Short mmCIF file of N, CA, C and O in Angstrom, two decimals:
data_model
loop_
_atom_site.label_atom_id
_atom_site.label_comp_id
_atom_site.label_asym_id
_atom_site.label_seq_id
_atom_site.Cartn_x
_atom_site.Cartn_y
_atom_site.Cartn_z
N MET C 84 8.89 -23.92 17.93
CA MET C 84 7.42 -22.92 16.57
C MET C 84 7.91 -21.53 17.57
O MET C 84 7.76 -21.66 18.61
N VAL C 85 7.51 -20.62 16.28
CA VAL C 85 7.09 -19.20 16.49
C VAL C 85 5.54 -18.88 16.22
O VAL C 85 5.21 -19.75 14.48
N SER C 86 5.35 -18.45 16.75
CA SER C 86 3.32 -16.87 16.98
C SER C 86 2.91 -15.87 16.68
O SER C 86 4.56 -15.49 17.75
N ALA C 87 2.94 -15.73 15.87
CA ALA C 87 3.29 -13.98 15.81
C ALA C 87 1.58 -14.15 16.17
O ALA C 87 0.70 -14.41 14.87
N ILE C 88 1.01 -12.84 17.24
CA ILE C 88 -0.23 -12.31 17.43
C ILE C 88 -0.21 -10.88 16.77
O ILE C 88 0.73 -10.45 16.76
N ILE C 89 -0.66 -10.99 16.34
CA ILE C 89 -1.40 -9.62 15.63
C ILE C 89 -2.54 -9.03 15.28
O ILE C 89 -3.77 -9.19 15.89
N VAL C 90 -2.52 -7.57 16.85
CA VAL C 90 -3.75 -7.07 17.44
C VAL C 90 -4.27 -6.12 16.70
O VAL C 90 -3.65 -5.37 16.12
N ALA C 91 -5.06 -6.26 15.91
CA ALA C 91 -6.01 -5.36 16.10
C ALA C 91 -7.97 -6.28 16.19
O ALA C 91 -8.75 -5.15 15.09
N ALA C 92 -7.59 -5.26 16.81
CA ALA C 92 -9.24 -5.50 17.74
C ALA C 92 -9.93 -3.54 18.15
O ALA C 92 -10.57 -3.67 17.74
N GLY C 93 -9.23 -2.58 17.93
CA GLY C 93 -8.53 -2.04 18.10
C GLY C 93 -9.52 -0.87 17.48
O GLY C 93 -9.88 -1.34 16.49
N LYS C 94 -10.25 0.01 17.82
CA LYS C 94 -11.87 1.15 16.96
C LYS C 94 -10.37 1.37 16.20
O LYS C 94 -11.24 2.77 15.32
N GLY C 95 -8.99 2.69 16.49
CA GLY C 95 -9.25 3.33 16.41
C GLY C 95 -8.82 4.46 15.67
O GLY C 95 -9.06 5.96 15.14
N THR C 96 -10.07 5.63 17.57
CA THR C 96 -10.47 5.64 17.49
C THR C 96 -9.62 7.14 17.63
O THR C 96 -9.68 8.84 17.18
N ARG C 97 -8.36 7.04 17.99
CA ARG C 97 -7.56 8.28 18.46
C ARG C 97 -7.39 9.64 16.94
O ARG C 97 -6.96 10.55 17.80
N MET C 98 -6.88 8.83 16.84
CA MET C 98 -6.91 9.22 14.85
C MET C 98 -8.01 9.94 14.54
O MET C 98 -7.20 10.80 13.93
N GLY C 99 -9.35 9.67 15.13
CA GLY C 99 -10.07 10.51 14.81
C GLY C 99 -10.23 10.90 13.13
O GLY C 99 -11.35 11.00 12.77
N ALA C 100 -10.26 9.65 12.53
CA ALA C 100 -11.09 9.86 10.96
C ALA C 100 -12.35 8.20 11.21
O ALA C 100 -12.50 8.17 12.22
N GLN C 101 -12.24 9.10 9.84
CA GLN C 101 -14.54 8.22 9.83
C GLN C 101 -13.98 6.86 9.83
O GLN C 101 -14.71 6.14 9.48
N VAL C 102 -12.93 6.42 9.09
CA VAL C 102 -12.73 5.41 9.47
C VAL C 102 -12.22 4.78 9.74
O VAL C 102 -10.79 5.46 10.25
N ASP C 103 -12.20 3.35 10.30
CA ASP C 103 -11.07 2.39 11.18
C ASP C 103 -9.56 2.68 10.12
O ASP C 103 -9.90 2.16 9.06
N LYS C 104 -8.72 3.42 10.49
CA LYS C 104 -7.55 3.34 10.12
C LYS C 104 -6.72 2.01 10.34
O LYS C 104 -5.38 1.82 8.92
N LEU C 105 -7.06 0.48 10.41
CA LEU C 105 -5.89 -0.76 9.68
C LEU C 105 -6.84 -0.78 8.61
O LEU C 105 -6.47 -1.83 7.53
N TRP C 106 -8.38 0.18 7.55
CA TRP C 106 -8.89 -0.77 6.50
C TRP C 106 -8.40 0.53 5.76
O TRP C 106 -9.02 0.13 4.28
N LEU C 107 -7.69 1.84 6.14
CA LEU C 107 -6.60 2.92 5.89
C LEU C 107 -6.72 2.19 3.76
O LEU C 107 -5.63 1.06 3.98
N GLU C 108 -6.70 2.49 3.13
CA GLU C 108 -5.88 1.93 1.90
C GLU C 108 -4.35 2.25 1.66
O GLU C 108 -4.60 3.66 1.18
N VAL C 109 -3.11 1.91 1.65
CA VAL C 109 -2.52 3.18 1.17
C VAL C 109 -1.14 1.44 0.53
O VAL C 109 -1.17 0.96 0.22
N ALA C 110 -0.93 1.88 -0.57
CA ALA C 110 -0.42 1.94 -1.81
C ALA C 110 -1.48 -0.07 -2.04
O ALA C 110 -0.97 -1.21 -2.33
N GLY C 111 -2.48 0.38 -2.10
CA GLY C 111 -3.27 -1.04 -2.85
C GLY C 111 -4.30 -1.55 -1.69
O GLY C 111 -4.61 -2.98 -1.90
N ARG C 112 -3.72 -1.15 -0.74
CA ARG C 112 -4.05 -1.99 0.09
C ARG C 112 -4.08 -2.09 1.51
O ARG C 112 -3.52 -1.26 1.24
N PRO C 113 -5.88 -2.38 2.29
CA PRO C 113 -5.26 -1.46 3.84
C PRO C 113 -4.36 -2.50 4.46
O PRO C 113 -3.66 -2.93 4.27
N VAL C 114 -3.82 -1.26 5.61
CA VAL C 114 -2.95 -1.31 5.98
C VAL C 114 -2.83 -2.60 6.48
O VAL C 114 -1.48 -3.08 6.82
N VAL C 115 -3.85 -3.13 7.56
CA VAL C 115 -4.88 -4.49 8.64
C VAL C 115 -3.56 -5.35 6.79
O VAL C 115 -2.14 -6.04 7.22
N ALA C 116 -3.05 -5.13 6.28
CA ALA C 116 -3.18 -6.37 4.33
C ALA C 116 -1.37 -6.58 5.18
O ALA C 116 -0.59 -7.03 4.95
N HIS C 117 -1.10 -5.65 4.93
CA HIS C 117 0.69 -4.76 5.24
C HIS C 117 1.91 -5.22 6.13
O HIS C 117 2.89 -6.12 6.16
N THR C 118 0.50 -5.24 6.81
CA THR C 118 1.08 -5.75 8.41
C THR C 118 1.26 -7.50 8.38
O THR C 118 2.48 -8.45 8.66
N TRP C 119 -0.38 -8.07 7.66
CA TRP C 119 0.08 -9.32 7.93
C TRP C 119 0.82 -9.73 6.78
O TRP C 119 1.03 -10.97 7.47
N LYS C 120 1.29 -9.68 5.99
CA LYS C 120 1.82 -10.59 4.55
C LYS C 120 3.66 -9.87 4.79
O LYS C 120 3.45 -11.33 5.65
N LYS C 121 3.04 -9.27 6.00
CA LYS C 121 5.16 -9.30 6.50
C LYS C 121 5.09 -10.32 7.50
O LYS C 121 5.95 -10.98 6.90
N PHE C 122 4.17 -11.01 8.63
CA PHE C 122 4.39 -12.06 8.83
C PHE C 122 4.21 -13.13 8.02
O PHE C 122 4.29 -14.23 8.45
N ASN C 123 2.92 -13.04 7.25
CA ASN C 123 2.89 -14.20 6.32
C ASN C 123 4.72 -14.21 5.91
O ASN C 123 4.34 -15.88 5.12
N ASP C 124 4.90 -14.16 5.26
CA ASP C 124 6.66 -13.58 4.27
C ASP C 124 6.23 -13.97 5.31
O ASP C 124 8.83 -14.43 4.80
N ALA C 125 7.04 -14.02 6.51
CA ALA C 125 8.91 -13.90 7.49
C ALA C 125 8.64 -15.69 7.68
O ALA C 125 7.62 -16.60 8.27
N ALA C 126 9.97 -15.88 7.53
CA ALA C 126 9.70 -17.02 6.53
C ALA C 126 10.28 -17.65 8.20
O ALA C 126 10.02 -19.17 8.34
N ALA C 127 10.33 -17.65 9.79
CA ALA C 127 10.21 -18.00 11.41
C ALA C 127 9.44 -17.99 11.90
O ALA C 127 9.67 -18.78 13.13
N VAL C 128 8.45 -17.40 11.50
CA VAL C 128 6.49 -17.83 11.97
C VAL C 128 6.05 -18.62 11.70
O VAL C 128 6.00 -18.87 9.65
N ASP C 129 5.80 -19.24 12.09
CA ASP C 129 4.59 -20.64 12.27
C ASP C 129 3.94 -20.80 11.81
O ASP C 129 2.68 -21.06 10.73
N GLU C 130 3.17 -19.77 12.70
CA GLU C 130 2.11 -19.13 11.84
C GLU C 130 0.93 -18.09 13.36
O GLU C 130 2.17 -17.55 13.22
N ILE C 131 -0.02 -17.74 12.40
CA ILE C 131 -0.27 -16.03 12.90
C ILE C 131 -1.91 -16.31 13.76
O ILE C 131 -2.37 -16.74 13.38
N ILE C 132 -1.34 -15.27 14.64
CA ILE C 132 -3.15 -14.91 15.72
C ILE C 132 -3.19 -14.06 15.12
O ILE C 132 -2.70 -12.85 15.89
N LEU C 133 -4.35 -13.77 15.09
CA LEU C 133 -4.92 -12.18 14.55
C LEU C 133 -5.87 -12.23 15.72
O LEU C 133 -7.21 -12.77 15.48
N VAL C 134 -5.98 -10.58 16.28
CA VAL C 134 -7.07 -11.31 17.12
C VAL C 134 -7.89 -9.73 17.04
O VAL C 134 -7.28 -8.32 16.15
N VAL C 135 -9.37 -10.17 16.82
CA VAL C 135 -10.12 -9.15 16.00
C VAL C 135 -11.55 -8.77 16.92
O VAL C 135 -11.90 -9.29 18.10
N ARG C 136 -11.66 -7.89 16.74
CA ARG C 136 -12.96 -7.32 16.99
C ARG C 136 -14.87 -8.36 16.50
O ARG C 136 -13.86 -8.84 15.47
N GLU C 137 -15.33 -8.63 17.74
CA GLU C 137 -15.89 -9.28 17.76
C GLU C 137 -16.95 -8.88 16.58
O GLU C 137 -17.48 -7.24 16.58
N GLY C 138 -17.92 -9.33 15.48
CA GLY C 138 -18.32 -8.66 14.40
C GLY C 138 -17.58 -9.07 12.69
O GLY C 138 -18.13 -8.43 11.99
N MET C 139 -15.91 -9.04 13.30
CA MET C 139 -15.05 -7.83 12.19
C MET C 139 -14.74 -9.74 11.08
O MET C 139 -14.31 -9.74 10.96
N GLN C 140 -14.80 -10.56 11.77
CA GLN C 140 -13.52 -11.99 11.82
C GLN C 140 -14.80 -12.93 10.16
O GLN C 140 -12.92 -12.93 9.00
N SER C 141 -15.24 -11.92 9.29
CA SER C 141 -16.05 -12.30 7.67
C SER C 141 -14.83 -11.31 7.21
O SER C 141 -13.54 -11.76 6.19
N HIS C 142 -14.35 -9.79 7.84
CA HIS C 142 -13.28 -9.24 7.15
C HIS C 142 -11.99 -9.82 6.27
O HIS C 142 -11.70 -9.84 5.84
N PHE C 143 -11.99 -10.68 7.75
CA PHE C 143 -10.23 -10.49 8.05
C PHE C 143 -10.15 -11.79 7.13
O PHE C 143 -9.28 -11.80 6.38
N THR C 144 -11.63 -12.83 7.33
CA THR C 144 -11.05 -14.55 6.57
C THR C 144 -11.41 -13.77 4.92
O THR C 144 -10.38 -13.97 4.14
N ALA C 145 -12.02 -12.51 4.49
CA ALA C 145 -11.39 -11.92 2.54
C ALA C 145 -10.28 -11.43 3.01
O ALA C 145 -10.20 -11.50 2.11
N LEU C 146 -10.57 -11.01 4.16
CA LEU C 146 -8.64 -9.93 3.24
C LEU C 146 -7.87 -11.43 3.13
O LEU C 146 -7.16 -11.39 2.03
N ALA C 147 -7.50 -12.04 3.92
CA ALA C 147 -6.67 -13.51 3.38
C ALA C 147 -7.11 -13.81 1.98
O ALA C 147 -6.23 -14.21 1.30
N GLU C 148 -8.31 -14.60 0.96
CA GLU C 148 -8.89 -15.18 0.24
C GLU C 148 -8.46 -13.80 -0.54
O GLU C 148 -7.23 -14.34 -1.93
N GLN C 149 -8.38 -12.90 -0.56
CA GLN C 149 -8.40 -11.50 -1.00
C GLN C 149 -6.31 -11.41 -1.22
O GLN C 149 -6.43 -11.18 -3.09
N PHE C 150 -5.89 -11.75 0.05
CA PHE C 150 -4.37 -11.64 -1.10
C PHE C 150 -4.38 -12.37 -0.45
O PHE C 150 -2.44 -12.58 -0.77
N HIS C 151 -3.93 -13.89 -0.68
CA HIS C 151 -3.94 -14.66 -0.39
C HIS C 151 -2.87 -15.47 -0.13
O HIS C 151 -1.18 -16.40 0.49
N PHE C 152 -3.25 -15.12 1.21
CA PHE C 152 -2.10 -15.21 2.76
C PHE C 152 -1.98 -16.89 2.63
O PHE C 152 -3.74 -17.74 3.21
N GLN C 153 -1.11 -17.43 3.16
CA GLN C 153 -0.68 -19.30 2.79
C GLN C 153 -1.12 -19.90 4.43
O GLN C 153 -0.84 -20.34 4.28
N LYS C 154 -0.09 -18.28 5.61
CA LYS C 154 -0.46 -19.26 6.81
C LYS C 154 -0.92 -19.49 7.04
O LYS C 154 -1.36 -18.53 7.32
N ARG C 155 -0.73 -20.94 7.96
CA ARG C 155 -1.93 -21.20 8.47
C ARG C 155 -2.16 -19.53 9.97
O ARG C 155 -1.32 -19.06 10.12
N PHE C 156 -3.24 -19.43 10.00
CA PHE C 156 -4.45 -18.20 10.78
C PHE C 156 -5.48 -18.44 11.46
O PHE C 156 -6.12 -19.41 11.08
N ARG C 157 -5.01 -18.00 12.53
CA ARG C 157 -6.13 -18.05 13.12
C ARG C 157 -6.83 -16.89 13.97
O ARG C 157 -6.23 -15.98 13.76
N LEU C 158 -8.42 -16.79 13.48
CA LEU C 158 -9.58 -15.41 14.21
C LEU C 158 -9.56 -15.60 15.78
O LEU C 158 -9.71 -16.46 15.82
N VAL C 159 -9.32 -14.54 16.34
CA VAL C 159 -10.08 -14.54 18.48
C VAL C 159 -9.95 -13.25 18.20
O VAL C 159 -9.80 -12.52 17.61
N ALA C 160 -11.18 -13.10 18.57
CA ALA C 160 -12.32 -12.50 20.09
C ALA C 160 -11.23 -11.41 20.66
O ALA C 160 -10.57 -11.84 21.40
N GLY C 161 -11.27 -10.13 20.78
CA GLY C 161 -10.19 -9.25 20.77
C GLY C 161 -11.56 -9.05 21.88
O GLY C 161 -12.10 -9.13 22.73
N GLY C 162 -10.07 -8.38 23.22
CA GLY C 162 -11.04 -7.62 24.83
C GLY C 162 -11.01 -6.75 24.97
O GLY C 162 -10.83 -5.84 23.94
N ALA C 163 -11.86 -6.66 25.62
CA ALA C 163 -12.09 -4.54 26.85
C ALA C 163 -10.50 -3.15 26.31
O ALA C 163 -10.54 -2.49 25.91
N GLU C 164 -9.75 -3.87 26.52
CA GLU C 164 -7.96 -3.13 26.40
C GLU C 164 -7.32 -3.58 25.55
O GLU C 164 -7.20 -4.95 25.23
N ARG C 165 -5.81 -3.19 25.64
CA ARG C 165 -5.18 -3.51 25.20
C ARG C 165 -4.80 -4.92 24.76
O ARG C 165 -4.82 -6.28 24.53
N GLN C 166 -4.54 -5.18 26.81
CA GLN C 166 -3.82 -5.78 27.85
C GLN C 166 -3.95 -7.36 27.64
O GLN C 166 -3.97 -8.56 27.08
N ASP C 167 -5.79 -7.19 27.35
CA ASP C 167 -6.99 -8.34 27.47
C ASP C 167 -7.22 -9.31 26.26
O ASP C 167 -6.92 -9.99 25.70
N SER C 168 -6.57 -8.49 24.82
CA SER C 168 -6.79 -8.29 23.56
C SER C 168 -5.53 -9.48 23.62
O SER C 168 -5.41 -10.62 22.94
N VAL C 169 -5.13 -8.55 23.87
CA VAL C 169 -3.40 -9.89 23.64
C VAL C 169 -2.90 -11.11 24.59
O VAL C 169 -2.33 -11.40 24.28
N TRP C 170 -3.86 -10.31 26.07
CA TRP C 170 -3.87 -12.22 26.84
C TRP C 170 -4.91 -13.45 25.29
O TRP C 170 -4.62 -14.90 26.16
N ASN C 171 -5.92 -13.43 24.75
CA ASN C 171 -6.42 -13.67 24.37
C ASN C 171 -5.84 -14.14 23.07
O ASN C 171 -6.01 -15.68 23.02
N GLY C 172 -4.49 -13.44 22.32
CA GLY C 172 -3.82 -14.24 21.27
C GLY C 172 -2.60 -15.17 21.95
O GLY C 172 -3.04 -16.35 21.66
N LEU C 173 -2.13 -14.57 23.69
CA LEU C 173 -1.18 -15.87 23.96
C LEU C 173 -2.31 -16.48 24.13
O LEU C 173 -1.30 -18.06 24.31
N ALA C 174 -3.27 -16.60 24.68
CA ALA C 174 -4.33 -18.36 25.08
C ALA C 174 -4.77 -18.99 23.74
O ALA C 174 -4.52 -20.50 23.86
N ALA C 175 -4.18 -19.22 23.03
CA ALA C 175 -4.67 -19.42 20.88
C ALA C 175 -3.69 -19.56 20.47
O ALA C 175 -3.96 -20.85 19.87
N VAL C 176 -1.91 -19.13 21.81
CA VAL C 176 -0.90 -20.22 19.83
C VAL C 176 -1.07 -21.34 20.49
O VAL C 176 -2.17 -21.77 21.79
N SER C 177 -0.09 -21.97 19.57
CA SER C 177 -0.48 -24.18 19.70
C SER C 177 0.28 -24.46 20.66
O SER C 177 0.93 -23.29 21.18
N PRO C 178 0.32 -25.18 20.69
CA PRO C 178 0.76 -26.71 22.05
C PRO C 178 1.92 -26.15 21.17
O PRO C 178 2.53 -26.64 19.94
N GLY C 179 2.91 -26.57 21.42
CA GLY C 179 4.49 -26.01 21.05
C GLY C 179 4.76 -25.41 20.94
O GLY C 179 6.06 -25.47 20.84
N THR C 180 4.23 -24.06 21.28
CA THR C 180 5.29 -22.53 20.83
C THR C 180 6.18 -22.09 22.02
O THR C 180 6.03 -22.55 23.22
N GLU C 181 6.91 -22.02 20.90
CA GLU C 181 8.36 -21.34 21.82
C GLU C 181 8.71 -20.56 22.27
O GLU C 181 9.11 -19.41 23.11
N ILE C 182 8.12 -19.08 20.73
CA ILE C 182 8.47 -17.71 21.06
C ILE C 182 7.26 -17.46 20.21
O ILE C 182 6.05 -18.04 19.33
N VAL C 183 6.98 -16.06 20.88
CA VAL C 183 6.18 -15.40 20.84
C VAL C 183 6.06 -14.12 20.62
O VAL C 183 7.12 -13.33 20.66
N ALA C 184 5.71 -13.87 18.86
CA ALA C 184 5.87 -12.52 18.26
C ALA C 184 4.68 -11.75 18.50
O ALA C 184 3.97 -12.05 17.95
N ILE C 185 4.99 -10.15 19.23
CA ILE C 185 3.53 -9.92 19.14
C ILE C 185 3.84 -8.03 18.23
O ILE C 185 4.85 -7.28 18.12
N GLN C 186 3.24 -7.58 17.75
CA GLN C 186 2.34 -6.60 16.65
C GLN C 186 1.39 -5.96 16.63
O GLN C 186 0.19 -6.66 16.49
N ASP C 187 1.07 -4.90 17.06
CA ASP C 187 0.19 -3.83 16.59
C ASP C 187 0.06 -4.19 14.89
O ASP C 187 0.35 -3.96 14.08
N ALA C 188 -1.74 -4.32 14.85
CA ALA C 188 -1.91 -4.06 12.94
C ALA C 188 -1.71 -3.16 12.99
O ALA C 188 -1.35 -3.34 11.20
N ALA C 189 -2.25 -2.18 13.63
CA ALA C 189 -1.97 -0.26 12.69
C ALA C 189 -0.04 0.56 12.60
O ALA C 189 0.13 1.11 11.60
N ARG C 190 0.81 -1.13 12.80
CA ARG C 190 2.09 0.02 12.30
C ARG C 190 2.82 -1.43 11.20
O ARG C 190 3.46 -2.62 11.82
N PRO C 191 2.28 -0.66 9.53
CA PRO C 191 2.76 -2.11 9.63
C PRO C 191 4.32 -2.38 8.85
O PRO C 191 4.40 -2.71 7.58
N CYS C 192 4.73 -1.01 8.84
CA CYS C 192 6.63 -0.75 8.22
C CYS C 192 7.43 -1.79 9.19
O CYS C 192 9.04 -1.58 9.08
N THR C 193 7.26 -3.17 9.73
CA THR C 193 8.74 -3.20 10.87
C THR C 193 8.54 -4.85 9.25
O THR C 193 8.02 -5.95 8.81
N GLY C 194 10.02 -4.40 8.85
CA GLY C 194 10.44 -5.58 8.11
C GLY C 194 10.90 -6.86 8.72
O GLY C 194 10.71 -7.01 9.13
N ALA C 195 10.79 -7.16 7.87
CA ALA C 195 12.02 -8.86 7.58
C ALA C 195 12.89 -9.59 8.56
O ALA C 195 13.23 -10.13 8.58
N GLU C 196 13.32 -8.41 8.13
CA GLU C 196 15.38 -8.74 8.75
C GLU C 196 14.91 -8.02 9.79
O GLU C 196 14.97 -8.82 11.21
N LEU C 197 14.05 -7.09 10.75
CA LEU C 197 13.56 -6.81 12.23
C LEU C 197 12.62 -8.16 12.72
O LEU C 197 12.93 -8.21 14.09
N ILE C 198 12.16 -8.42 12.50
CA ILE C 198 11.53 -9.80 12.39
C ILE C 198 11.79 -11.38 13.10
O ILE C 198 12.33 -11.04 14.18
N ALA C 199 13.33 -11.13 11.76
CA ALA C 199 13.87 -12.64 12.13
C ALA C 199 15.16 -11.75 13.13
O ALA C 199 15.27 -12.83 14.37
N ALA C 200 15.25 -10.21 13.71
CA ALA C 200 16.41 -10.57 13.71
C ALA C 200 16.18 -10.45 15.84
O ALA C 200 16.95 -11.16 16.93
N THR C 201 14.11 -10.06 15.82
CA THR C 201 13.69 -10.48 17.39
C THR C 201 13.66 -11.10 17.66
O THR C 201 14.15 -12.08 18.55
N ILE C 202 13.38 -12.45 16.95
CA ILE C 202 13.11 -13.57 16.88
C ILE C 202 14.77 -14.47 17.61
O ILE C 202 14.35 -15.34 18.91
N ALA C 203 15.48 -14.21 16.11
CA ALA C 203 17.34 -14.68 16.98
C ALA C 203 17.14 -15.07 18.40
O ALA C 203 17.76 -14.93 19.11
N ALA C 204 17.03 -13.61 19.16
CA ALA C 204 17.43 -12.17 19.46
C ALA C 204 16.96 -13.40 20.86
O ALA C 204 16.97 -13.85 22.02
N ALA C 205 15.35 -13.10 20.55
CA ALA C 205 14.71 -14.06 21.61
C ALA C 205 15.16 -16.04 22.27
O ALA C 205 14.83 -16.20 23.01
N ARG C 206 15.62 -16.14 20.83
CA ARG C 206 15.89 -17.77 21.08
C ARG C 206 16.63 -17.07 21.78
O ARG C 206 16.84 -18.74 23.35
N GLU C 207 17.52 -16.92 21.72
CA GLU C 207 19.07 -16.32 22.56
C GLU C 207 19.02 -16.68 23.93
O GLU C 207 19.54 -16.85 25.15
N THR C 208 18.44 -15.29 24.60
CA THR C 208 17.71 -14.85 25.52
C THR C 208 17.39 -15.40 26.47
O THR C 208 17.07 -14.41 27.09
N GLY C 209 16.52 -15.50 25.73
CA GLY C 209 14.44 -15.78 26.62
C GLY C 209 13.29 -14.63 26.35
O GLY C 209 12.50 -15.01 26.72
N ALA C 210 14.30 -13.49 25.17
CA ALA C 210 12.38 -12.27 25.44
C ALA C 210 13.44 -11.74 24.19
O ALA C 210 14.73 -11.22 24.78
N ALA C 211 12.79 -10.91 23.58
CA ALA C 211 12.85 -9.50 22.99
C ALA C 211 11.91 -8.27 22.57
O ALA C 211 10.81 -8.92 22.67
N THR C 212 12.83 -7.50 22.31
CA THR C 212 11.86 -5.88 22.02
C THR C 212 13.03 -6.25 20.41
O THR C 212 13.66 -5.49 20.85
N ALA C 213 11.70 -5.47 19.55
CA ALA C 213 12.27 -4.31 18.52
C ALA C 213 11.43 -3.66 18.39
O ALA C 213 11.70 -2.40 18.49
N ALA C 214 12.91 -2.33 18.45
CA ALA C 214 13.42 -1.77 17.61
C ALA C 214 14.03 -1.02 16.74
O ALA C 214 15.55 -1.52 17.02
N PRO C 215 14.55 0.18 15.87
CA PRO C 215 14.92 -0.04 14.26
C PRO C 215 16.07 0.26 14.98
O PRO C 215 16.56 1.18 15.34
#
């Protein structure tokens, strides 16, 4: 089983925009929806764990409904720092998970081929890092 953790708990303050960068619209949908779709459509991914800021769960549930994401997903509260959020995501993966893919929600351009190749490399070697 392969679980994808999409870390979406940050505030995007370094960008300096008045709106959270995850919710900036690009090509008709928020940035986070593009990232989520890549993993929703990835055949090698069995489940998605979205690590979100406390209080944002309903926004992500609405996003799943709006864009018809079908893959099983869970929402998990983020932590104080990115590493805490990743840890919370790791704690939430399903039993039997063999491989975990971790993706920053604000990075929507990871393609299906790179996702598949990275998961395949992790199966072969025990760990892998994606780099285009």
